[in-house]
Amino acid sequence: MPDGDGQSGNEIEIEAVGKVFGQGDTAFHALSGIDLTIRTGEFFTLLGPSGCGKTTLLRVIAGFEHPTSGRLRIKGQDVVGQAPNQRLVNTVFQNYALFPHMTVAQNIGFGLKMLGRPRAEIAATTDEMMHLVKMEAMAARKPSELSGGQQQRVALARALAPRPRVLLLDEPLSALDLKLRKEMQTELKRLQVETGITFVFVTHDQEEALTMSDRLAVMNQGRILQLGSPHEIYHAPTERFVADFIGETNFLTLNVIAVQGRGADLALPGGRTIAARVAEGLTPAVGTTVSAVIRPEQARIVPQGTGELSATVEGAVFFGTDTHIHLRLSDGQPFTVRRQNNDDLADPAKGETVGLSLTPGALQVLRG
């Protein structure tokens, strides 16, 4: 997406950034050698479990924390050492931090007032922001008179009003109930597209990351393990941690019988051979044991004696739109099949032996 000068490019460039809290034996390395480029106008997500470093990285970008090492540039300008109010960024926090004594309109216009903008500009921008987040009818209300979702929209409008180059969002949907959280996911993506502002979003929720992001970085223990589009992260994970963290998956321990280019032939339980993709940078050796992954929806149950695998049914769990069928392979490894509930197929009985057909090209060998 074009930037303010009509040129496409990178909004944020992070090079070898580290952040250490404490000293000596008690030092904690919250970030270690982070290299990351965030493009102008994209919705970028930092995803990972609690304590992985994603919020620390967001705070480094915002200026609330200063890196122990490395470089950070926003639109080509080195901002290491700059205070938060000197950077062209705004932050939306988990608790929204609205002023309880101010109306919706006053909350939205507060940042512009602090910047010394003319009254006419404040009024016009406030009206524009209220329209953007669909809060025109709530202009005179106080935060205590709003629902959680409405408060979140006011916080977004207030952060967007000064038209920052980058909007940083620190798990802003975590306090909302499931239905409202899903609605706000759609709203956030709409706002990002309509404004063209670069969004950097922090979450531990895989669904949020997959549904809203143009790209995402999966983090763990202060490092970025994989960077890519939601499709790439979900369908082509390179690390076992990434595959396990993003959605449900099946891990199989298999032997390598041949290697060719970016692929390998693996021996399945029961004696069949299957071709698998190999994660970039990994070259498994013939005769070694590897970890391979396949998603539950990339396998289907077929009659006994057909398919690539044989398995015994251990149970089924109904989830409304689909059913998860839990099985045990002939060599004892667990396996799950996810089947859409859009047909009249009956669930196989517990204890029944069935075949499993795997989607060609879906199996991948991982690192870790």
mmCIF file of C-alpha atoms in Angstrom:
data_model
loop_
_atom_site.group_PDB
_atom_site.id
_atom_site.type_symbol
_atom_site.label_atom_id
_atom_site.label_comp_id
_atom_site.label_asym_id
_atom_site.label_seq_id
_atom_site.Cartn_x
_atom_site.Cartn_y
_atom_site.Cartn_z
ATOM 1 C CA MET A 1 0.000 0.000 0.000
ATOM 2 C CA PRO A 2 1.359 3.483 -0.762
ATOM 3 C CA ASP A 3 2.751 5.529 2.079
ATOM 4 C CA GLY A 4 2.159 9.213 2.732
ATOM 5 C CA ASP A 5 4.617 10.149 0.002
ATOM 6 C CA GLY A 6 2.929 7.936 -2.553
ATOM 7 C CA GLN A 7 5.674 5.319 -2.399
ATOM 8 C CA SER A 8 5.301 1.747 -1.194
ATOM 9 C CA GLY A 9 7.894 0.409 1.209
ATOM 10 C CA ASN A 10 8.692 -0.615 4.748
ATOM 11 C CA GLU A 11 7.167 1.102 7.753
ATOM 12 C CA ILE A 12 9.208 -0.546 10.498
ATOM 13 C CA GLU A 13 12.687 -2.076 10.263
ATOM 14 C CA ILE A 14 14.079 -4.004 13.225
ATOM 15 C CA GLU A 15 17.655 -5.269 13.154
ATOM 16 C CA ALA A 16 19.211 -7.605 15.739
ATOM 17 C CA VAL A 17 17.115 -6.145 18.556
ATOM 18 C CA GLY A 18 17.673 -7.590 21.994
ATOM 19 C CA LYS A 19 16.140 -6.691 25.334
ATOM 20 C CA VAL A 20 17.608 -7.838 28.644
ATOM 21 C CA PHE A 21 16.015 -7.207 32.015
ATOM 22 C CA GLY A 22 18.335 -7.396 35.009
ATOM 23 C CA GLN A 23 22.036 -8.225 35.160
ATOM 24 C CA GLY A 24 24.364 -11.112 35.776
ATOM 25 C CA ASP A 25 22.936 -14.500 36.744
ATOM 26 C CA THR A 26 19.440 -13.067 37.145
ATOM 27 C CA ALA A 27 19.341 -11.418 33.709
ATOM 28 C CA PHE A 28 16.287 -12.273 31.623
ATOM 29 C CA HIS A 29 16.599 -12.139 27.830
ATOM 30 C CA ALA A 30 13.099 -11.054 26.788
ATOM 31 C CA LEU A 31 14.175 -10.513 23.148
ATOM 32 C CA SER A 32 17.120 -12.126 21.367
ATOM 33 C CA GLY A 33 18.309 -11.054 17.927
ATOM 34 C CA ILE A 34 14.972 -9.949 16.477
ATOM 35 C CA ASP A 35 15.144 -9.171 12.747
ATOM 36 C CA LEU A 36 11.846 -8.015 11.285
ATOM 37 C CA THR A 37 10.462 -5.762 8.567
ATOM 38 C CA ILE A 38 6.845 -4.575 8.678
ATOM 39 C CA ARG A 39 5.501 -3.189 5.422
ATOM 40 C CA THR A 40 3.631 0.064 4.981
ATOM 41 C CA GLY A 41 -0.136 -0.368 5.218
ATOM 42 C CA GLU A 42 -0.228 -4.000 6.309
ATOM 43 C CA PHE A 43 -1.974 -5.697 9.208
ATOM 44 C CA PHE A 44 0.893 -7.417 10.979
ATOM 45 C CA THR A 45 0.490 -9.690 13.996
ATOM 46 C CA LEU A 46 2.923 -10.800 16.696
ATOM 47 C CA LEU A 47 1.607 -14.163 17.879
ATOM 48 C CA GLY A 48 2.780 -16.409 20.677
ATOM 49 C CA PRO A 49 2.151 -17.719 24.189
ATOM 50 C CA SER A 50 2.395 -15.624 27.338
ATOM 51 C CA GLY A 51 5.984 -14.642 28.065
ATOM 52 C CA CYS A 52 7.228 -15.164 24.505
ATOM 53 C CA GLY A 53 8.337 -11.513 24.099
ATOM 54 C CA LYS A 54 5.586 -10.189 21.814
ATOM 55 C CA THR A 55 4.398 -7.441 24.159
ATOM 56 C CA THR A 56 7.992 -6.460 24.960
ATOM 57 C CA LEU A 57 8.657 -6.084 21.225
ATOM 58 C CA LEU A 58 5.512 -3.961 20.839
ATOM 59 C CA ARG A 59 6.646 -1.756 23.734
ATOM 60 C CA VAL A 60 10.071 -1.360 22.107
ATOM 61 C CA ILE A 61 8.379 -0.164 18.907
ATOM 62 C CA ALA A 62 6.171 2.204 20.947
ATOM 63 C CA GLY A 63 9.118 3.599 22.907
ATOM 64 C CA PHE A 64 7.937 2.418 26.332
ATOM 65 C CA GLU A 65 10.986 0.120 26.454
ATOM 66 C CA HIS A 66 14.390 0.790 24.921
ATOM 67 C CA PRO A 67 16.302 -2.099 23.335
ATOM 68 C CA THR A 68 19.475 -3.316 24.987
ATOM 69 C CA SER A 69 20.974 -3.864 21.533
ATOM 70 C CA GLY A 70 20.094 -3.501 17.873
ATOM 71 C CA ARG A 71 18.442 -0.871 15.676
ATOM 72 C CA LEU A 72 14.860 0.245 15.143
ATOM 73 C CA ARG A 73 13.705 2.507 12.308
ATOM 74 C CA ILE A 74 10.227 3.843 11.578
ATOM 75 C CA LYS A 75 9.913 5.002 7.988
ATOM 76 C CA GLY A 76 13.692 5.118 7.702
ATOM 77 C CA GLN A 77 14.227 7.198 10.852
ATOM 78 C CA ASP A 78 16.249 5.725 13.719
ATOM 79 C CA VAL A 79 13.975 6.049 16.758
ATOM 80 C CA VAL A 80 16.052 4.266 19.407
ATOM 81 C CA GLY A 81 16.156 6.648 22.382
ATOM 82 C CA GLN A 82 13.117 8.648 21.263
ATOM 83 C CA ALA A 83 10.238 9.058 23.712
ATOM 84 C CA PRO A 84 6.839 7.572 22.764
ATOM 85 C CA ASN A 85 5.351 11.004 21.988
ATOM 86 C CA GLN A 86 8.166 11.680 19.507
ATOM 87 C CA ARG A 87 7.248 8.683 17.365
ATOM 88 C CA LEU A 88 4.526 8.599 14.724
ATOM 89 C CA VAL A 89 2.777 5.735 16.519
ATOM 90 C CA ASN A 90 -0.212 5.321 18.821
ATOM 91 C CA THR A 91 -1.086 2.437 21.115
ATOM 92 C CA VAL A 92 -4.372 0.772 22.080
ATOM 93 C CA PHE A 93 -4.048 -1.099 25.380
ATOM 94 C CA GLN A 94 -5.970 -4.041 26.819
ATOM 95 C CA ASN A 95 -7.898 -1.897 29.307
ATOM 96 C CA TYR A 96 -8.767 0.891 26.787
ATOM 97 C CA ALA A 97 -7.747 3.595 29.352
ATOM 98 C CA LEU A 98 -10.695 5.888 28.595
ATOM 99 C CA PHE A 99 -11.240 8.984 30.753
ATOM 100 C CA PRO A 100 -14.367 8.223 32.827
ATOM 101 C CA HIS A 101 -15.364 11.881 33.277
ATOM 102 C CA MET A 102 -15.264 12.642 29.535
ATOM 103 C CA THR A 103 -17.880 11.914 26.885
ATOM 104 C CA VAL A 104 -17.177 9.722 23.871
ATOM 105 C CA ALA A 105 -16.532 12.802 21.726
ATOM 106 C CA GLN A 106 -14.218 14.336 24.313
ATOM 107 C CA ASN A 107 -12.248 11.108 24.687
ATOM 108 C CA ILE A 108 -11.764 10.854 20.932
ATOM 109 C CA GLY A 109 -10.652 14.448 20.608
ATOM 110 C CA PHE A 110 -8.385 14.467 23.669
ATOM 111 C CA GLY A 111 -5.171 13.544 21.857
ATOM 112 C CA LEU A 112 -5.746 16.216 19.223
ATOM 113 C CA LYS A 113 -6.351 18.776 21.956
ATOM 114 C CA MET A 114 -3.048 17.839 23.629
ATOM 115 C CA LEU A 115 -1.325 18.312 20.256
ATOM 116 C CA GLY A 116 -2.701 21.850 20.095
ATOM 117 C CA ARG A 117 -4.851 21.320 17.023
ATOM 118 C CA PRO A 118 -7.455 24.024 16.196
ATOM 119 C CA ARG A 119 -10.951 23.523 17.593
ATOM 120 C CA ALA A 120 -12.491 23.241 14.152
ATOM 121 C CA GLU A 121 -10.035 20.505 13.185
ATOM 122 C CA ILE A 122 -10.667 18.644 16.462
ATOM 123 C CA ALA A 123 -14.431 18.775 15.912
ATOM 124 C CA ALA A 124 -14.205 17.667 12.291
ATOM 125 C CA THR A 125 -11.788 14.820 13.022
ATOM 126 C CA THR A 126 -13.826 13.670 16.020
ATOM 127 C CA ASP A 127 -16.949 13.491 13.855
ATOM 128 C CA GLU A 128 -15.000 11.592 11.189
ATOM 129 C CA MET A 129 -13.658 9.085 13.723
ATOM 130 C CA MET A 130 -17.069 8.544 15.333
ATOM 131 C CA HIS A 131 -18.476 7.795 11.890
ATOM 132 C CA LEU A 132 -15.571 5.439 11.155
ATOM 133 C CA VAL A 133 -16.244 3.342 14.275
ATOM 134 C CA LYS A 134 -20.037 3.738 14.034
ATOM 135 C CA MET A 135 -20.423 5.596 17.340
ATOM 136 C CA GLU A 136 -22.164 8.798 16.195
ATOM 137 C CA ALA A 137 -25.237 8.117 18.338
ATOM 138 C CA MET A 138 -23.069 7.686 21.462
ATOM 139 C CA ALA A 139 -21.171 10.995 21.258
ATOM 140 C CA ALA A 140 -22.541 12.412 24.531
ATOM 141 C CA ARG A 141 -22.285 9.239 26.605
ATOM 142 C CA LYS A 142 -19.672 8.520 29.274
ATOM 143 C CA PRO A 143 -17.561 5.311 29.199
ATOM 144 C CA SER A 144 -19.589 3.829 32.083
ATOM 145 C CA GLU A 145 -22.666 3.949 29.839
ATOM 146 C CA LEU A 146 -20.998 1.886 27.089
ATOM 147 C CA SER A 147 -20.577 -1.845 26.540
ATOM 148 C CA GLY A 148 -17.117 -3.385 26.334
ATOM 149 C CA GLY A 149 -17.237 -3.425 22.559
ATOM 150 C CA GLN A 150 -18.321 0.203 22.400
ATOM 151 C CA GLN A 151 -15.511 1.238 24.747
ATOM 152 C CA GLN A 152 -13.067 -0.600 22.541
ATOM 153 C CA ARG A 153 -14.293 1.317 19.499
ATOM 154 C CA VAL A 154 -13.851 4.627 21.318
ATOM 155 C CA ALA A 155 -10.287 3.668 22.254
ATOM 156 C CA LEU A 156 -9.586 2.819 18.619
ATOM 157 C CA ALA A 157 -11.084 6.096 17.397
ATOM 158 C CA ARG A 158 -9.019 8.092 19.899
ATOM 159 C CA ALA A 159 -5.828 6.329 18.770
ATOM 160 C CA LEU A 160 -6.639 6.838 15.076
ATOM 161 C CA ALA A 161 -7.637 10.515 15.389
ATOM 162 C CA PRO A 162 -4.071 11.953 15.198
ATOM 163 C CA ARG A 163 -3.536 9.810 12.072
ATOM 164 C CA PRO A 164 -0.422 7.959 13.235
ATOM 165 C CA ARG A 165 1.737 6.102 10.735
ATOM 166 C CA VAL A 166 1.508 2.994 12.918
ATOM 167 C CA LEU A 167 -1.193 1.785 15.303
ATOM 168 C CA LEU A 168 0.022 -0.670 17.953
ATOM 169 C CA LEU A 169 -2.621 -2.915 19.524
ATOM 170 C CA ASP A 170 -1.768 -4.870 22.679
ATOM 171 C CA GLU A 171 -4.349 -7.698 22.909
ATOM 172 C CA PRO A 172 -7.253 -5.204 22.710
ATOM 173 C CA LEU A 173 -9.912 -7.921 22.314
ATOM 174 C CA SER A 174 -8.909 -10.129 25.243
ATOM 175 C CA ALA A 175 -11.556 -8.750 27.640
ATOM 176 C CA LEU A 176 -14.488 -9.280 25.247
ATOM 177 C CA ASP A 177 -16.756 -12.312 25.139
ATOM 178 C CA LEU A 178 -16.423 -14.751 22.232
ATOM 179 C CA LYS A 179 -19.240 -13.425 20.014
ATOM 180 C CA LEU A 180 -18.218 -9.790 20.443
ATOM 181 C CA ARG A 181 -14.555 -10.657 19.939
ATOM 182 C CA LYS A 182 -15.381 -12.208 16.567
ATOM 183 C CA GLU A 183 -17.392 -9.128 15.563
ATOM 184 C CA MET A 184 -14.538 -6.828 16.563
ATOM 185 C CA GLN A 185 -12.055 -8.891 14.546
ATOM 186 C CA THR A 186 -14.043 -7.966 11.454
ATOM 187 C CA GLU A 187 -14.278 -4.327 12.579
ATOM 188 C CA LEU A 188 -10.536 -4.046 13.191
ATOM 189 C CA LYS A 189 -9.704 -5.387 9.764
ATOM 190 C CA ARG A 190 -12.237 -3.021 8.188
ATOM 191 C CA LEU A 191 -10.717 -0.046 10.001
ATOM 192 C CA GLN A 192 -7.211 -0.996 8.935
ATOM 193 C CA VAL A 193 -8.225 -1.318 5.282
ATOM 194 C CA GLU A 194 -10.240 1.932 5.285
ATOM 195 C CA THR A 195 -7.545 4.029 6.975
ATOM 196 C CA GLY A 196 -4.529 2.429 5.276
ATOM 197 C CA ILE A 197 -2.604 2.746 8.543
ATOM 198 C CA THR A 198 -0.058 0.077 9.436
ATOM 199 C CA PHE A 199 -1.461 -2.048 12.272
ATOM 200 C CA VAL A 200 0.830 -4.072 14.551
ATOM 201 C CA PHE A 201 -1.331 -6.407 16.602
ATOM 202 C CA VAL A 202 -0.278 -8.537 19.584
ATOM 203 C CA THR A 203 -2.260 -11.647 20.521
ATOM 204 C CA HIS A 204 -1.966 -15.179 21.851
ATOM 205 C CA ASP A 205 -5.164 -16.140 19.994
ATOM 206 C CA GLN A 206 -4.410 -18.117 16.823
ATOM 207 C CA GLU A 207 -7.840 -17.464 15.301
ATOM 208 C CA GLU A 208 -7.432 -13.686 15.648
ATOM 209 C CA ALA A 209 -4.025 -13.882 13.985
ATOM 210 C CA LEU A 210 -5.191 -16.084 11.115
ATOM 211 C CA THR A 211 -8.401 -14.170 10.335
ATOM 212 C CA MET A 212 -7.067 -10.592 10.445
ATOM 213 C CA SER A 213 -3.397 -10.614 9.456
ATOM 214 C CA ASP A 214 -1.720 -9.960 6.143
ATOM 215 C CA ARG A 215 1.399 -11.493 7.710
ATOM 216 C CA LEU A 216 2.293 -12.736 11.161
ATOM 217 C CA ALA A 217 5.331 -13.691 13.189
ATOM 218 C CA VAL A 218 5.135 -16.638 15.583
ATOM 219 C CA MET A 219 7.306 -16.005 18.636
ATOM 220 C CA ASN A 220 8.618 -18.131 21.487
ATOM 221 C CA GLN A 221 11.249 -17.493 24.152
ATOM 222 C CA GLY A 222 12.152 -14.075 22.782
ATOM 223 C CA ARG A 223 12.707 -15.202 19.191
ATOM 224 C CA ILE A 224 10.757 -15.230 15.930
ATOM 225 C CA LEU A 225 10.375 -18.848 14.847
ATOM 226 C CA GLN A 226 8.483 -18.288 11.598
ATOM 227 C CA LEU A 227 7.262 -15.333 9.556
ATOM 228 C CA GLY A 228 4.724 -15.499 6.749
ATOM 229 C CA SER A 229 1.123 -15.203 5.599
ATOM 230 C CA PRO A 230 -1.613 -16.974 7.592
ATOM 231 C CA HIS A 231 -1.833 -19.578 4.810
ATOM 232 C CA GLU A 232 1.920 -20.223 4.928
ATOM 233 C CA ILE A 233 2.044 -20.440 8.713
ATOM 234 C CA TYR A 234 -0.923 -22.828 8.896
ATOM 235 C CA HIS A 235 -0.232 -25.060 5.915
ATOM 236 C CA ALA A 236 3.580 -24.997 5.843
ATOM 237 C CA PRO A 237 4.915 -24.687 9.405
ATOM 238 C CA THR A 238 8.662 -25.172 9.635
ATOM 239 C CA GLU A 239 8.989 -25.776 13.390
ATOM 240 C CA ARG A 240 7.225 -28.270 15.604
ATOM 241 C CA PHE A 241 6.332 -25.481 18.039
ATOM 242 C CA VAL A 242 4.657 -23.456 15.262
ATOM 243 C CA ALA A 243 2.660 -26.430 13.989
ATOM 244 C CA ASP A 244 1.530 -27.266 17.514
ATOM 245 C CA PHE A 245 0.659 -23.677 18.473
ATOM 246 C CA ILE A 246 -1.313 -22.844 15.316
ATOM 247 C CA GLY A 247 -4.484 -24.905 15.348
ATOM 248 C CA GLU A 248 -4.852 -28.632 15.897
ATOM 249 C CA THR A 249 -2.523 -31.029 14.164
ATOM 250 C CA ASN A 250 -1.295 -34.614 14.015
ATOM 251 C CA PHE A 251 2.366 -35.390 14.701
ATOM 252 C CA LEU A 252 3.762 -38.636 13.342
ATOM 253 C CA THR A 253 7.151 -40.139 14.132
ATOM 254 C CA LEU A 254 8.298 -41.794 10.892
ATOM 255 C CA ASN A 255 11.445 -43.236 9.313
ATOM 256 C CA VAL A 256 13.114 -41.677 6.242
ATOM 257 C CA ILE A 257 13.712 -44.166 3.421
ATOM 258 C CA ALA A 258 14.687 -41.747 0.625
ATOM 259 C CA VAL A 259 15.446 -38.039 0.111
ATOM 260 C CA GLN A 260 15.134 -36.046 -3.100
ATOM 261 C CA GLY A 261 15.380 -32.247 -3.299
ATOM 262 C CA ARG A 262 12.842 -30.630 -0.962
ATOM 263 C CA GLY A 263 11.024 -33.913 -0.407
ATOM 264 C CA ALA A 264 11.421 -37.228 1.370
ATOM 265 C CA ASP A 265 9.830 -40.671 1.240
ATOM 266 C CA LEU A 266 8.682 -41.859 4.647
ATOM 267 C CA ALA A 267 7.684 -45.285 5.918
ATOM 268 C CA LEU A 268 4.163 -45.330 7.362
ATOM 269 C CA PRO A 269 2.869 -47.741 9.992
ATOM 270 C CA GLY A 270 1.698 -50.822 8.130
ATOM 271 C CA GLY A 271 4.464 -50.737 5.543
ATOM 272 C CA ARG A 272 3.227 -48.201 2.999
ATOM 273 C CA THR A 273 5.449 -45.358 1.740
ATOM 274 C CA ILE A 274 4.375 -41.733 1.414
ATOM 275 C CA ALA A 275 6.016 -38.665 -0.103
ATOM 276 C CA ALA A 276 6.352 -35.680 2.238
ATOM 277 C CA ARG A 277 7.486 -32.079 1.916
ATOM 278 C CA VAL A 278 10.538 -31.058 3.944
ATOM 279 C CA ALA A 279 10.753 -27.762 5.837
ATOM 280 C CA GLU A 280 13.123 -25.200 4.332
ATOM 281 C CA GLY A 281 16.663 -25.531 5.658
ATOM 282 C CA LEU A 282 16.174 -29.135 6.783
ATOM 283 C CA THR A 283 17.877 -32.120 5.125
ATOM 284 C CA PRO A 284 16.888 -35.355 6.845
ATOM 285 C CA ALA A 285 19.213 -38.325 6.462
ATOM 286 C CA VAL A 286 18.060 -41.680 5.134
ATOM 287 C CA GLY A 287 17.511 -44.099 7.991
ATOM 288 C CA THR A 288 16.758 -41.407 10.579
ATOM 289 C CA THR A 289 13.534 -40.809 12.470
ATOM 290 C CA VAL A 290 11.726 -37.508 11.844
ATOM 291 C CA SER A 291 8.661 -35.649 13.045
ATOM 292 C CA ALA A 292 6.027 -35.116 10.359
ATOM 293 C CA VAL A 293 2.814 -33.138 10.601
ATOM 294 C CA ILE A 294 -0.599 -33.272 8.924
ATOM 295 C CA ARG A 295 -3.738 -31.301 9.807
ATOM 296 C CA PRO A 296 -6.907 -33.174 10.912
ATOM 297 C CA GLU A 297 -8.888 -31.876 7.914
ATOM 298 C CA GLN A 298 -6.249 -33.248 5.511
ATOM 299 C CA ALA A 299 -7.250 -36.848 6.228
ATOM 300 C CA ARG A 300 -10.502 -38.687 5.728
ATOM 301 C CA ILE A 301 -11.906 -41.966 6.932
ATOM 302 C CA VAL A 302 -12.236 -44.685 4.270
ATOM 303 C CA PRO A 303 -13.172 -48.362 4.414
ATOM 304 C CA GLN A 304 -10.832 -50.747 6.213
ATOM 305 C CA GLY A 305 -8.036 -51.979 3.970
ATOM 306 C CA THR A 306 -7.958 -48.820 1.822
ATOM 307 C CA GLY A 307 -6.041 -45.586 2.267
ATOM 308 C CA GLU A 308 -2.487 -45.113 3.478
ATOM 309 C CA LEU A 309 -3.078 -45.902 7.161
ATOM 310 C CA SER A 310 -5.073 -48.242 9.350
ATOM 311 C CA ALA A 311 -6.546 -47.006 12.618
ATOM 312 C CA THR A 312 -8.943 -47.907 15.427
ATOM 313 C CA VAL A 313 -11.661 -45.449 16.433
ATOM 314 C CA GLU A 314 -11.453 -44.260 20.050
ATOM 315 C CA GLY A 315 -14.253 -41.704 20.029
ATOM 316 C CA ALA A 316 -15.856 -38.674 18.370
ATOM 317 C CA VAL A 317 -16.504 -35.135 19.613
ATOM 318 C CA PHE A 318 -19.244 -32.984 18.041
ATOM 319 C CA PHE A 319 -18.352 -29.287 17.533
ATOM 320 C CA GLY A 320 -21.419 -28.073 15.629
ATOM 321 C CA THR A 321 -19.904 -27.291 12.239
ATOM 322 C CA ASP A 322 -17.625 -30.322 12.351
ATOM 323 C CA THR A 323 -16.832 -33.497 14.265
ATOM 324 C CA HIS A 324 -13.407 -34.539 15.540
ATOM 325 C CA ILE A 325 -12.853 -38.289 15.320
ATOM 326 C CA HIS A 326 -10.056 -39.575 17.550
ATOM 327 C CA LEU A 327 -8.206 -42.686 16.444
ATOM 328 C CA ARG A 328 -5.188 -44.828 17.264
ATOM 329 C CA LEU A 329 -2.884 -45.925 14.430
ATOM 330 C CA SER A 330 -1.748 -49.522 14.078
ATOM 331 C CA ASP A 331 1.576 -48.687 15.765
ATOM 332 C CA GLY A 332 -0.117 -46.894 18.685
ATOM 333 C CA GLN A 333 0.310 -43.269 17.578
ATOM 334 C CA PRO A 334 -2.760 -41.016 18.142
ATOM 335 C CA PHE A 335 -4.477 -39.400 15.145
ATOM 336 C CA THR A 336 -7.436 -37.033 14.734
ATOM 337 C CA VAL A 337 -9.655 -36.506 11.691
ATOM 338 C CA ARG A 338 -11.829 -33.391 11.420
ATOM 339 C CA ARG A 339 -14.938 -33.936 9.318
ATOM 340 C CA GLN A 340 -17.443 -31.259 8.253
ATOM 341 C CA ASN A 341 -21.016 -31.900 9.394
ATOM 342 C CA ASN A 342 -22.466 -31.152 5.954
ATOM 343 C CA ASP A 343 -23.263 -34.706 4.898
ATOM 344 C CA ASP A 344 -25.234 -37.692 6.148
ATOM 345 C CA LEU A 345 -22.209 -39.819 7.049
ATOM 346 C CA ALA A 346 -22.568 -41.606 10.355
ATOM 347 C CA ASP A 347 -19.691 -41.475 12.809
ATOM 348 C CA PRO A 348 -17.711 -44.717 12.908
ATOM 349 C CA ALA A 349 -18.298 -46.786 16.027
ATOM 350 C CA LYS A 350 -15.854 -46.851 18.908
ATOM 351 C CA GLY A 351 -13.503 -49.793 18.457
ATOM 352 C CA GLU A 352 -14.108 -49.998 14.692
ATOM 353 C CA THR A 353 -11.061 -50.424 12.438
ATOM 354 C CA VAL A 354 -10.988 -48.006 9.505
ATOM 355 C CA GLY A 355 -8.633 -46.789 6.809
ATOM 356 C CA LEU A 356 -7.264 -43.266 6.521
ATOM 357 C CA SER A 357 -6.660 -41.489 3.233
ATOM 358 C CA LEU A 358 -4.219 -38.570 3.400
ATOM 359 C CA THR A 359 -4.394 -35.532 1.111
ATOM 360 C CA PRO A 360 -1.506 -35.810 -1.386
ATOM 361 C CA GLY A 361 1.341 -33.411 -0.531
ATOM 362 C CA ALA A 362 -0.114 -32.497 2.873
ATOM 363 C CA LEU A 363 2.437 -34.324 5.062
ATOM 364 C CA GLN A 364 5.461 -32.209 6.015
ATOM 365 C CA VAL A 365 8.694 -32.981 7.865
ATOM 366 C CA LEU A 366 9.506 -30.391 10.555
ATOM 367 C CA ARG A 367 12.417 -29.063 12.517
ATOM 368 C CA GLY A 368 12.393 -29.661 16.236
#
